[in-house]
Amino acid sequence: MVSRSKMKNEIQLSKNIVITITFIFSIFLLGPWIKVDAADKVNIQDVMVESFDYPYTGSPIQPENYVVLKYRNVLLKNGQDYSITRVGNKSLYGEANAIFVGTIRITGKGNYEGTLETDYRILPKTEYTLKISRTAMEMALTGGNRKLSLYTTPSIYMNVVGVKHSWESSNPNVVTVDETGNLTPVGLGTATITAHYNGQDVTCQVSVLRNIKGDVNRDGKVNLADATEIINFYTEKKQPTAEDYEAGDMNNDKKLNLQDAMEIIFIYLEK
């Protein structure tokens, strides 16, 4: 028969084993939140570097003062867990405005080791205006593609913000638009082309017609060839037809002259 003292010892031993197993298991569960053991250093390549675009504060912003590093949800401390140096730096809009892009080198310290180089971007989020190259446009059904473009004032925000813009057509059965702003006429009618960029929208109203004003030679386009046709009519090198008057009389004065040619050239230059 087992004595009471021996049974008591066995019960205590079982308790100790359970406590030990529980402690070991808790290490795996709480691993992301505990300090990394010095004997098992973490490669800095495994650290997450968060994006840093900052509001303009009125004074230059240094990336080493604002970068955020995390490892398994633990916020790392500059000077204790890593150090930062800039290995590439370029001012895009004057140092006073603190708009920079470049590269930083992060070097692990303490429980972290190795180096990591990453690009950074510091962009003051001040006001800017988004614009589109045309707000209204006519296209001929057989005239081929046209292109719309986006730009900002100041222009620096188009180049640095880094936000991809997107395009959409309100009526793809009339005109389609691709990711670069190229328009393709599909059918007769009207459609609104909308460009989305960094939370702002701009639009262009597009009309697809069988024949468009200014297309004197009826090739589906308004270009210098049409202006040349007007000049030929004006100098009496060619005799205009009723269709030529309808297409080429830009100011509706029932004449084909240099004013009409200039109107066509202006349309061509605005493309």
Backbone as numpy.savetxt, mean C-alpha at the origin, in Angstrom:
# Nx Ny Nz CAx CAy CAz Cx Cy Cz
2.14 -57.92 57.30 1.29 -56.74 57.30 2.19 -55.49 57.30
1.76 -54.49 56.48 2.55 -53.26 56.38 2.28 -52.40 57.60
3.38 -51.92 58.17 3.23 -51.09 59.37 2.67 -49.73 59.00
2.08 -49.05 59.98 1.51 -47.72 59.73 2.57 -46.72 59.30
3.77 -46.80 59.90 4.82 -45.83 59.55 5.28 -46.02 58.11
5.35 -47.31 57.69 5.79 -47.57 56.31 4.74 -47.09 55.32
3.46 -47.34 55.68 2.38 -46.88 54.81 2.38 -45.36 54.73
2.65 -44.71 55.85 2.69 -43.25 55.87 3.80 -42.71 54.99
4.95 -43.40 55.02 6.08 -43.00 54.19 5.77 -43.16 52.70
5.09 -44.27 52.37 4.73 -44.52 50.97 3.73 -43.47 50.47
2.79 -43.10 51.32 1.81 -42.06 50.95 2.52 -40.72 50.72
3.45 -40.40 51.61 4.20 -39.15 51.46 5.03 -39.16 50.19
5.63 -40.34 49.88 6.43 -40.46 48.66 5.56 -40.27 47.42
4.36 -40.83 47.48 3.44 -40.67 46.34 3.07 -39.20 46.16
2.84 -38.50 47.27 2.53 -37.08 47.21 3.68 -36.30 46.59
4.90 -36.63 46.98 6.08 -35.95 46.45 6.22 -36.16 44.95
5.92 -37.40 44.52 6.00 -37.71 43.08 4.97 -36.90 42.31
3.74 -36.82 42.84 2.68 -36.05 42.19 3.06 -34.58 42.11
3.62 -34.05 43.21 4.02 -32.64 43.22 5.11 -32.38 42.19
6.06 -33.31 42.11 7.17 -33.16 41.15 6.67 -33.18 39.72
5.78 -34.15 39.42 5.22 -34.24 38.06 4.44 -32.98 37.72
3.64 -32.51 38.69 2.85 -31.29 38.47 3.75 -30.10 38.20
4.85 -30.00 38.92 5.78 -28.89 38.74 6.42 -28.94 37.37
6.85 -30.14 36.95 7.48 -30.28 35.63 6.48 -29.94 34.53
5.26 -30.42 34.69 4.22 -30.15 33.68 3.91 -28.66 33.59
3.94 -27.98 34.75 3.64 -26.54 34.77 4.71 -25.75 34.05
5.94 -26.28 34.04 7.01 -25.58 33.34 6.71 -25.51 31.85
6.21 -26.63 31.31 5.86 -26.64 29.88 4.68 -25.73 29.59
3.72 -25.69 30.51 2.55 -24.84 30.30 2.89 -23.37 30.41
3.74 -23.02 31.34 4.05 -21.62 31.61 5.32 -21.15 30.93
5.90 -22.04 30.10 7.17 -21.74 29.45 7.22 -20.38 28.80
6.20 -19.99 28.02 6.26 -18.69 27.34 6.34 -17.50 28.27
6.00 -17.71 29.56 5.93 -16.57 30.47 7.09 -16.53 31.47
7.91 -17.55 31.45 8.99 -17.59 32.43 10.28 -17.08 31.80
11.22 -16.70 32.60 12.50 -16.18 32.12 13.30 -17.30 31.47
13.95 -16.97 30.37 14.75 -17.96 29.66 15.98 -18.29 30.49
16.27 -19.55 30.63 17.43 -19.98 31.40 18.71 -19.58 30.67
19.69 -19.11 31.39 20.93 -18.63 30.80 21.66 -19.72 30.06
21.47 -20.96 30.47 22.15 -22.07 29.82 21.51 -22.44 28.49
20.32 -21.92 28.23 19.59 -22.24 27.01 19.17 -20.93 26.35
20.11 -20.23 25.75 19.84 -18.90 25.20 18.96 -18.98 23.96
18.22 -17.89 23.75 17.32 -17.80 22.61 18.01 -17.05 21.48
17.90 -17.59 20.26 18.44 -16.88 19.10 17.57 -15.67 18.82
18.19 -14.53 18.66 17.45 -13.29 18.45 16.63 -13.34 17.16
16.98 -14.29 16.26 16.21 -14.44 15.03 14.78 -14.88 15.31
14.55 -15.50 16.48 13.21 -15.97 16.85 12.37 -14.89 17.52
12.93 -13.71 17.70 12.22 -12.62 18.35 11.32 -11.92 17.33
10.13 -11.51 17.77 9.21 -10.79 16.88 9.48 -9.29 16.97
9.69 -8.68 15.82 9.91 -7.24 15.75 8.62 -6.60 15.26
8.02 -5.75 16.07 6.77 -5.12 15.70 7.01 -3.89 14.84
6.01 -3.58 13.99 6.11 -2.44 13.08 6.14 -1.15 13.88
6.85 -0.16 13.34 6.83 1.12 14.02 6.70 2.29 13.04
5.44 2.70 12.87 5.10 3.95 12.19 4.51 4.85 13.28
5.04 6.06 13.41 4.65 6.88 14.55 4.11 8.24 14.14
3.21 8.79 14.94 2.74 10.16 14.68 3.91 11.14 14.80
3.84 12.18 14.02 4.88 13.20 14.08 4.83 13.93 15.42
5.96 14.03 16.08 6.01 14.65 17.40 6.63 16.04 17.37
7.16 16.44 16.22 7.82 17.74 16.14 9.31 17.66 16.26
9.84 16.49 16.61 11.28 16.32 16.70 11.66 14.98 16.11
12.90 14.81 15.68 13.32 13.55 15.06 13.06 12.34 15.96
12.66 11.24 15.34 12.38 10.00 16.06 13.48 8.99 15.74
14.09 8.43 16.75 15.14 7.45 16.54 14.56 6.04 16.66
14.81 5.17 15.68 14.20 3.84 15.71 14.60 3.02 16.92
15.83 3.21 17.42 16.27 2.42 18.56 15.49 2.76 19.84
14.83 3.90 19.84 14.05 4.28 21.03 12.61 3.81 20.96
12.17 3.34 19.79 10.76 3.02 19.63 10.48 1.59 19.20
11.51 0.84 18.81 11.29 -0.52 18.35 10.74 -1.38 19.48
9.82 -2.29 19.14 9.20 -3.18 20.12 9.58 -4.62 19.77
10.23 -5.29 20.71 10.63 -6.69 20.52 9.90 -7.57 21.52
9.41 -8.71 21.04 8.73 -9.66 21.92 9.20 -11.08 21.62
9.29 -11.86 22.68 9.56 -13.30 22.53 8.53 -14.06 23.35
7.66 -14.78 22.65 6.60 -15.54 23.32 5.79 -14.65 24.26
5.37 -13.52 23.74 4.54 -12.56 24.47 5.26 -11.82 25.59
6.56 -12.06 25.73 7.33 -11.34 26.75 8.01 -10.15 26.08
7.81 -8.96 26.63 8.41 -7.75 26.09 9.88 -7.68 26.49
10.76 -7.58 25.50 12.19 -7.50 25.79 12.58 -6.06 26.13
13.67 -5.95 26.88 14.13 -4.63 27.33 15.41 -4.25 26.62
15.42 -3.02 26.08 16.60 -2.50 25.41 17.73 -2.31 26.43
18.92 -2.76 26.08 20.06 -2.66 26.98 20.24 -3.89 27.84
19.13 -4.53 28.21 19.22 -5.75 29.02 19.19 -7.00 28.14
18.24 -7.05 27.21 18.07 -8.23 26.37 18.66 -8.04 24.96
18.89 -6.81 24.56 19.41 -6.57 23.21 19.96 -5.15 23.13
20.70 -4.91 22.07 21.15 -3.56 21.73 20.83 -3.31 20.26
20.68 -2.06 19.87 20.30 -1.71 18.51 21.27 -0.69 17.94
21.69 -0.92 16.70 22.47 0.07 15.98 21.86 0.24 14.59
21.97 1.43 14.04 21.48 1.67 12.69 22.61 1.41 11.70
22.35 0.56 10.72 23.38 0.25 9.73 23.04 0.89 8.39
21.85 1.45 8.28 21.45 2.15 7.06 20.38 3.14 7.40
20.49 4.35 6.88 19.53 5.38 7.25 19.40 6.37 6.10
18.18 6.71 5.74 17.95 7.66 4.65 16.77 8.54 4.99
17.02 9.83 4.99 15.93 10.78 5.22 15.20 10.99 3.91
13.87 10.85 3.94 13.09 10.96 2.72 12.42 12.32 2.56
12.32 13.07 3.62 11.59 14.33 3.52 12.17 15.39 4.45
13.44 15.28 4.71 14.09 16.23 5.59 14.14 15.73 7.02
15.29 15.80 7.63 15.45 15.25 8.98 14.55 15.92 10.00
14.23 17.19 9.78 13.38 17.90 10.73 12.00 17.27 10.83
11.55 16.64 9.73 10.23 16.01 9.73 10.28 14.55 10.14
11.47 14.03 10.38 11.65 12.68 10.93 11.05 11.59 10.07
11.12 11.73 8.76 10.65 10.65 7.89 11.88 9.88 7.43
11.99 8.64 7.88 13.18 7.85 7.59 12.81 6.44 7.19
13.64 5.83 6.39 13.65 4.39 6.19 15.10 3.95 6.31
15.29 2.71 6.62 16.65 2.22 6.74 16.69 0.82 7.32
17.83 0.46 7.85 18.03 -0.88 8.41 18.62 -0.76 9.80
18.14 -1.59 10.72 18.72 -1.65 12.06 19.26 -3.05 12.32
20.31 -3.13 13.13 20.88 -4.42 13.54 20.60 -4.62 15.02
19.90 -5.71 15.34 19.56 -6.04 16.73 20.51 -7.13 17.19
21.22 -6.89 18.28 22.19 -7.86 18.82 21.71 -8.34 20.18
21.59 -9.66 20.33 21.12 -10.23 21.58 22.10 -10.04 22.72
21.55 -9.89 23.93 22.36 -9.78 25.14 21.73 -10.65 26.23
22.48 -10.96 27.26 21.94 -11.74 28.37 21.47 -13.11 27.92
20.16 -13.35 28.00 19.61 -14.66 27.63 19.34 -14.79 26.13
19.72 -13.77 25.37 19.50 -13.81 23.92 20.83 -13.67 23.21
20.94 -14.31 22.05 22.21 -14.29 21.34 21.96 -14.17 19.84
23.02 -13.81 19.13 22.92 -13.67 17.69 22.53 -12.26 17.29
22.43 -12.04 15.99 22.06 -10.73 15.46 20.92 -10.86 14.47
20.19 -9.79 14.32 19.06 -9.73 13.39 19.04 -8.36 12.74
18.99 -8.34 11.41 18.87 -7.09 10.69 17.48 -6.99 10.09
16.84 -5.85 10.24 15.49 -5.66 9.72 15.33 -4.23 9.24
14.48 -4.04 8.25 14.19 -2.69 7.76 13.24 -1.98 8.72
13.38 -0.69 8.80 12.45 0.08 9.61 11.95 1.26 8.79
10.86 1.83 9.22 10.26 2.97 8.55 9.64 3.86 9.62
10.00 5.11 9.61 9.41 6.07 10.54 8.69 7.12 9.71
7.39 7.17 9.86 6.58 8.06 9.03 5.63 8.87 9.89
5.83 10.17 9.98 4.86 11.00 10.69 3.50 10.94 9.99
2.47 10.64 10.71 1.13 10.54 10.13 0.46 11.92 10.16
0.92 12.80 9.31 0.29 14.11 9.19 -0.73 14.06 8.07
-1.41 15.16 7.84 -2.47 15.19 6.84 -1.89 15.20 5.43
-2.55 14.49 4.54 -2.20 14.55 3.13 -3.48 14.37 2.32
-3.42 14.74 1.05 -4.58 14.64 0.17 -4.34 13.58 -0.89
-5.31 12.69 -1.04 -5.24 11.66 -2.07 -5.97 12.14 -3.31
-5.35 12.00 -4.47 -5.95 12.46 -5.72 -5.84 11.38 -6.78
-6.69 11.49 -7.81 -6.71 10.56 -8.93 -6.47 11.35 -10.21
-5.83 10.72 -11.18 -5.41 11.44 -12.38 -6.58 11.98 -13.20
-7.73 11.31 -13.18 -8.92 11.79 -13.88 -10.14 11.54 -13.00
-11.05 12.50 -12.93 -12.28 12.31 -12.17 -13.45 11.97 -13.09
-13.26 12.16 -14.40 -14.28 11.79 -15.38 -13.58 11.42 -16.68
-14.15 10.46 -17.39 -13.48 9.98 -18.59 -14.49 9.35 -19.54
-14.26 9.54 -20.84 -15.03 8.85 -21.86 -14.12 7.86 -22.57
-14.65 6.67 -22.82 -13.90 5.65 -23.53 -14.75 5.12 -24.67
-14.09 4.79 -25.78 -14.79 4.15 -26.89 -14.77 2.64 -26.66
-15.85 1.99 -27.03 -15.96 0.55 -26.81 -14.84 -0.20 -27.52
-14.40 0.32 -28.66 -13.34 -0.34 -29.42 -12.02 0.42 -29.30
-11.89 1.26 -28.29 -10.72 2.14 -28.21 -9.55 1.61 -27.41
-9.66 0.41 -26.87 -8.55 -0.14 -26.09 -8.53 0.36 -24.66
-7.46 0.05 -23.97 -7.34 0.33 -22.54 -6.97 1.79 -22.26
-7.34 2.25 -21.09 -6.90 3.53 -20.55 -6.38 3.25 -19.14
-5.67 4.21 -18.57 -5.08 4.00 -17.24 -5.35 5.17 -16.32
-5.68 4.85 -15.06 -5.82 5.85 -14.01 -4.65 5.71 -13.04
-4.25 6.82 -12.45 -3.14 6.81 -11.50 -3.55 7.54 -10.22
-2.92 7.15 -9.12 -3.12 7.82 -7.83 -1.88 8.61 -7.47
-2.07 9.70 -6.75 -0.95 10.44 -6.21 -1.41 11.19 -4.97
-0.46 11.59 -4.16 -0.76 12.32 -2.93 -0.04 13.66 -2.94
-0.59 14.61 -2.23 0.11 15.86 -1.98 0.19 16.04 -0.46
1.40 16.08 0.15 2.70 15.92 -0.50 2.88 14.52 -1.10
3.68 14.43 -2.15 3.85 13.17 -2.87 4.56 12.11 -2.04
5.28 12.50 -1.00 6.05 11.55 -0.19 5.16 10.46 0.39
3.90 10.77 0.66 3.04 9.79 1.30 2.62 8.68 0.36
2.69 8.93 -0.93 2.41 7.86 -1.88 3.57 6.89 -1.94
4.77 7.38 -1.70 5.96 6.56 -1.85 6.34 5.82 -0.58
5.95 6.32 0.58 6.48 5.79 1.83 5.45 5.04 2.66
4.20 5.44 2.58 3.20 4.83 3.46 3.24 3.32 3.37
3.45 2.78 2.16 3.60 1.35 2.01 2.30 0.59 2.00
1.19 1.29 1.98 -0.11 0.62 1.94 -0.50 0.37 0.49
-0.81 -0.86 0.16 -1.20 -1.17 -1.21 -2.57 -0.58 -1.52
-2.69 0.00 -2.70 -3.98 0.53 -3.08 -4.74 -0.53 -3.88
-6.05 -0.41 -3.89 -6.89 -1.35 -4.62 -7.92 -0.58 -5.44
-8.42 -1.24 -6.50 -9.36 -0.61 -7.43 -10.59 -1.48 -7.57
-11.72 -0.85 -7.82 -12.92 -1.61 -8.10 -13.84 -0.82 -9.04
-14.62 -1.56 -9.83 -15.58 -0.96 -10.76 -16.99 -1.23 -10.26
-17.82 -0.20 -10.32 -19.21 -0.39 -9.89 -20.01 -1.19 -10.91
-19.51 -1.30 -12.13 -20.22 -2.03 -13.18 -19.21 -2.72 -14.10
-18.73 -3.91 -13.72 -17.75 -4.62 -14.54 -18.28 -5.00 -15.92
-19.61 -4.93 -16.12 -20.15 -5.21 -17.44 -19.94 -4.04 -18.40
-19.55 -2.90 -17.87 -19.26 -1.73 -18.69 -17.75 -1.52 -18.81
-17.07 -1.52 -17.68 -15.62 -1.34 -17.69 -15.02 -2.09 -16.50
-13.91 -2.76 -16.72 -13.20 -3.46 -15.64 -11.92 -2.70 -15.34
-11.38 -2.92 -14.14 -10.15 -2.27 -13.73 -9.27 -3.30 -13.01
-7.97 -3.30 -13.30 -7.07 -4.24 -12.64 -6.37 -3.57 -11.47
-5.43 -4.30 -10.86 -4.80 -3.81 -9.63 -3.86 -2.63 -9.86
-3.55 -2.32 -11.12 -2.67 -1.19 -11.41 -3.42 0.02 -11.95
-4.77 -0.06 -12.06 -5.55 1.06 -12.54 -5.82 1.05 -14.03
-5.50 -0.05 -14.71 -5.79 -0.17 -16.14 -7.27 -0.44 -16.36
-7.89 0.34 -17.25 -9.32 0.20 -17.54 -9.51 -0.49 -18.89
-10.46 -1.42 -18.91 -10.79 -2.12 -20.15 -12.28 -1.98 -20.41
-12.68 -1.35 -21.54 -14.10 -1.22 -21.85 -14.69 -2.58 -22.22
-15.89 -2.85 -21.72 -16.55 -4.14 -21.96 -17.88 -3.94 -22.68
-18.64 -2.94 -22.26 -19.95 -2.68 -22.87 -20.33 -1.23 -22.75
-21.35 -0.82 -23.46 -21.81 0.57 -23.43 -22.46 0.88 -22.09
-22.24 2.09 -21.59 -22.85 2.49 -20.32 -21.89 3.30 -19.47
-22.20 3.42 -18.20 -21.37 4.19 -17.27 -21.00 3.34 -16.06
-19.91 3.69 -15.42 -19.45 2.99 -14.22 -18.61 3.95 -13.40
-18.58 3.71 -12.10 -17.72 4.47 -11.19 -16.52 3.62 -10.81
-15.35 4.14 -11.07 -14.11 3.46 -10.67 -13.66 4.07 -9.35
-13.49 3.22 -8.33 -13.09 3.69 -7.00 -11.73 3.13 -6.65
-10.86 3.99 -6.17 -9.54 3.59 -5.70 -9.51 3.74 -4.18
-9.05 2.70 -3.49 -8.94 2.70 -2.03 -7.46 2.78 -1.66
-7.13 3.70 -0.76 -5.74 3.84 -0.35 -5.65 4.39 1.07
-5.13 3.58 1.97 -4.86 4.01 3.34 -6.07 4.67 4.00
-7.25 4.06 3.79 -8.46 4.55 4.43 -9.16 5.67 3.67
-8.62 6.09 2.54 -9.26 7.13 1.74 -9.70 6.55 0.40
-10.74 7.16 -0.18 -11.26 6.74 -1.48 -11.31 7.93 -2.43
-11.02 7.67 -3.70 -11.22 8.66 -4.76 -11.89 7.94 -5.92
-12.64 8.69 -6.74 -13.42 8.05 -7.79 -13.23 8.75 -9.13
-13.56 7.99 -10.19 -13.58 8.51 -11.55 -14.83 7.96 -12.23
-15.63 8.85 -12.83 -16.83 8.45 -13.55 -16.44 8.14 -15.00
-16.70 6.92 -15.43 -16.30 6.47 -16.77 -17.54 6.19 -17.61
-17.57 6.74 -18.82 -18.64 6.47 -19.78 -18.03 5.74 -20.97
-18.58 4.59 -21.30 -18.13 3.84 -22.47 -19.15 4.08 -23.59
-18.68 4.68 -24.68 -19.54 5.07 -25.79 -19.13 4.32 -27.06
-20.06 4.29 -28.01 -19.71 3.68 -29.29 -18.71 4.57 -30.04
-18.95 5.87 -30.01 -18.02 6.85 -30.57 -17.87 7.98 -29.57
-16.67 8.49 -29.38 -16.44 9.54 -28.40 -16.05 10.83 -29.10
-16.39 11.94 -28.45 -16.11 13.25 -28.98 -14.59 13.43 -29.12
-14.16 13.89 -30.27 -12.74 14.09 -30.51 -12.11 12.97 -31.32
-12.81 11.83 -31.43 -12.29 10.71 -32.22 -12.68 10.92 -33.68
-11.99 11.83 -34.33 -12.34 12.25 -35.68 -12.16 11.11 -36.69
-11.09 10.34 -36.53 -10.85 9.25 -37.49 -11.51 7.94 -37.09
-12.29 7.97 -35.98 -13.08 6.83 -35.53 -12.26 5.55 -35.32
-11.09 5.72 -34.70 -10.29 4.54 -34.38 -10.42 4.14 -32.92
-11.37 4.81 -32.21 -11.61 4.48 -30.81 -10.72 5.21 -29.83
-9.88 6.13 -30.32 -8.97 6.86 -29.46 -9.00 8.34 -29.81
-8.68 9.18 -28.83 -8.51 10.61 -29.07 -7.03 10.92 -28.91
-6.38 11.25 -30.00 -4.94 11.49 -29.95 -4.53 12.51 -31.00
-3.22 12.61 -31.23 -2.71 13.63 -32.15 -3.16 13.40 -33.59
-3.46 12.16 -33.93 -3.94 11.88 -35.29 -5.27 12.58 -35.55
-6.10 12.67 -34.51 -7.38 13.36 -34.67 -7.18 14.86 -34.82
-6.23 15.42 -34.06 -5.92 16.84 -34.19 -5.38 17.13 -35.59
-4.59 16.21 -36.13 -4.05 16.38 -37.49 -5.18 16.38 -38.52
-6.19 15.53 -38.29 -7.33 15.51 -39.20 -8.06 16.86 -39.21
-8.22 17.44 -38.04 -8.87 18.75 -37.95 -8.07 19.79 -38.74
-6.75 19.76 -38.59 -5.91 20.72 -39.32 -6.04 20.50 -40.82
-6.15 19.23 -41.23 -6.33 18.95 -42.67 -7.64 19.54 -43.18
-8.68 19.45 -42.34 -9.96 20.05 -42.74 -9.85 21.58 -42.78
-9.16 22.15 -41.78 -9.03 23.60 -41.67 -8.24 24.19 -42.83
-7.22 23.48 -43.27 -6.39 23.95 -44.39 -6.93 23.48 -45.73
-8.10 22.83 -45.69 -8.81 22.37 -46.89 -8.04 21.31 -47.67
-7.18 20.58 -46.96 -6.52 19.45 -47.60 -7.48 18.28 -47.74
-8.49 18.24 -46.86 -9.50 17.18 -46.93 -10.87 17.83 -46.74
-11.89 17.20 -47.30 -13.25 17.69 -47.17 -13.96 16.92 -46.05
-14.43 17.60 -44.98 -15.08 16.90 -43.86 -16.49 16.43 -44.21
-16.89 15.33 -43.60 -18.25 14.82 -43.74 -19.07 15.24 -42.53
-20.34 14.91 -42.56 -21.20 15.23 -41.42 -20.70 14.51 -40.16
-20.21 13.27 -40.30 -19.67 12.53 -39.15 -18.42 13.19 -38.61
-17.61 13.78 -39.50 -16.40 14.49 -39.06 -16.77 15.70 -38.22
-17.80 16.44 -38.64 -18.25 17.60 -37.87 -18.77 17.15 -36.49
-19.52 16.07 -36.49 -20.08 15.59 -35.22 -18.99 15.20 -34.23
-17.94 14.57 -34.75 -16.86 14.11 -33.87 -15.85 15.20 -33.56
-15.61 16.11 -34.51 -14.50 17.05 -34.35 -14.86 18.44 -33.93
-16.14 18.81 -33.98 -16.53 20.16 -33.57 -16.62 20.21 -32.05
-15.49 20.42 -31.40 -15.39 20.30 -29.95 -16.13 21.42 -29.22
-16.18 22.62 -29.78 -16.84 23.73 -29.11 -18.22 24.04 -29.69
-18.68 23.15 -30.55 -20.05 23.26 -31.11 -20.33 24.59 -31.78
-19.34 25.10 -32.52 -19.56 26.35 -33.25 -19.80 26.10 -34.73
-20.01 24.81 -35.07 -20.29 24.38 -36.44 -19.14 24.64 -37.39
-17.92 24.67 -36.82 -16.71 24.83 -37.62 -15.67 23.80 -37.17
-14.75 23.49 -38.07 -13.60 22.66 -37.73 -12.36 23.52 -37.92
-11.77 23.95 -36.80 -10.64 24.88 -36.89 -9.59 24.56 -35.83
-8.66 25.49 -35.65 -7.55 25.26 -34.72 -8.01 25.15 -33.27
-9.10 25.80 -32.91 -9.61 25.67 -31.55 -10.02 24.22 -31.26
-10.63 23.58 -32.23 -11.02 22.18 -32.05 -9.78 21.29 -31.95
-8.78 21.60 -32.77 -7.54 20.83 -32.72 -6.87 20.95 -31.36
-6.87 22.19 -30.80 -6.26 22.40 -29.48 -7.04 21.65 -28.40
-8.37 21.63 -28.47 -9.18 20.89 -27.50 -8.81 19.41 -27.51
-8.63 18.87 -28.70 -8.27 17.46 -28.82 -6.88 17.21 -28.24
-5.96 18.12 -28.50 -4.60 17.97 -27.94 -4.64 18.01 -26.42
-5.46 18.89 -25.83 -5.57 18.96 -24.37 -6.11 17.64 -23.81
-7.11 17.06 -24.48 -7.65 15.77 -24.03 -6.57 14.71 -24.08
-5.80 14.73 -25.15 -4.73 13.74 -25.30 -3.68 13.89 -24.20
-3.30 15.12 -23.89 -2.27 15.35 -22.87 -2.74 14.99 -21.47
-4.03 15.00 -21.22 -4.54 14.70 -19.89 -4.59 13.20 -19.62
-4.36 12.35 -20.60 -4.46 10.90 -20.42 -3.35 10.41 -19.52
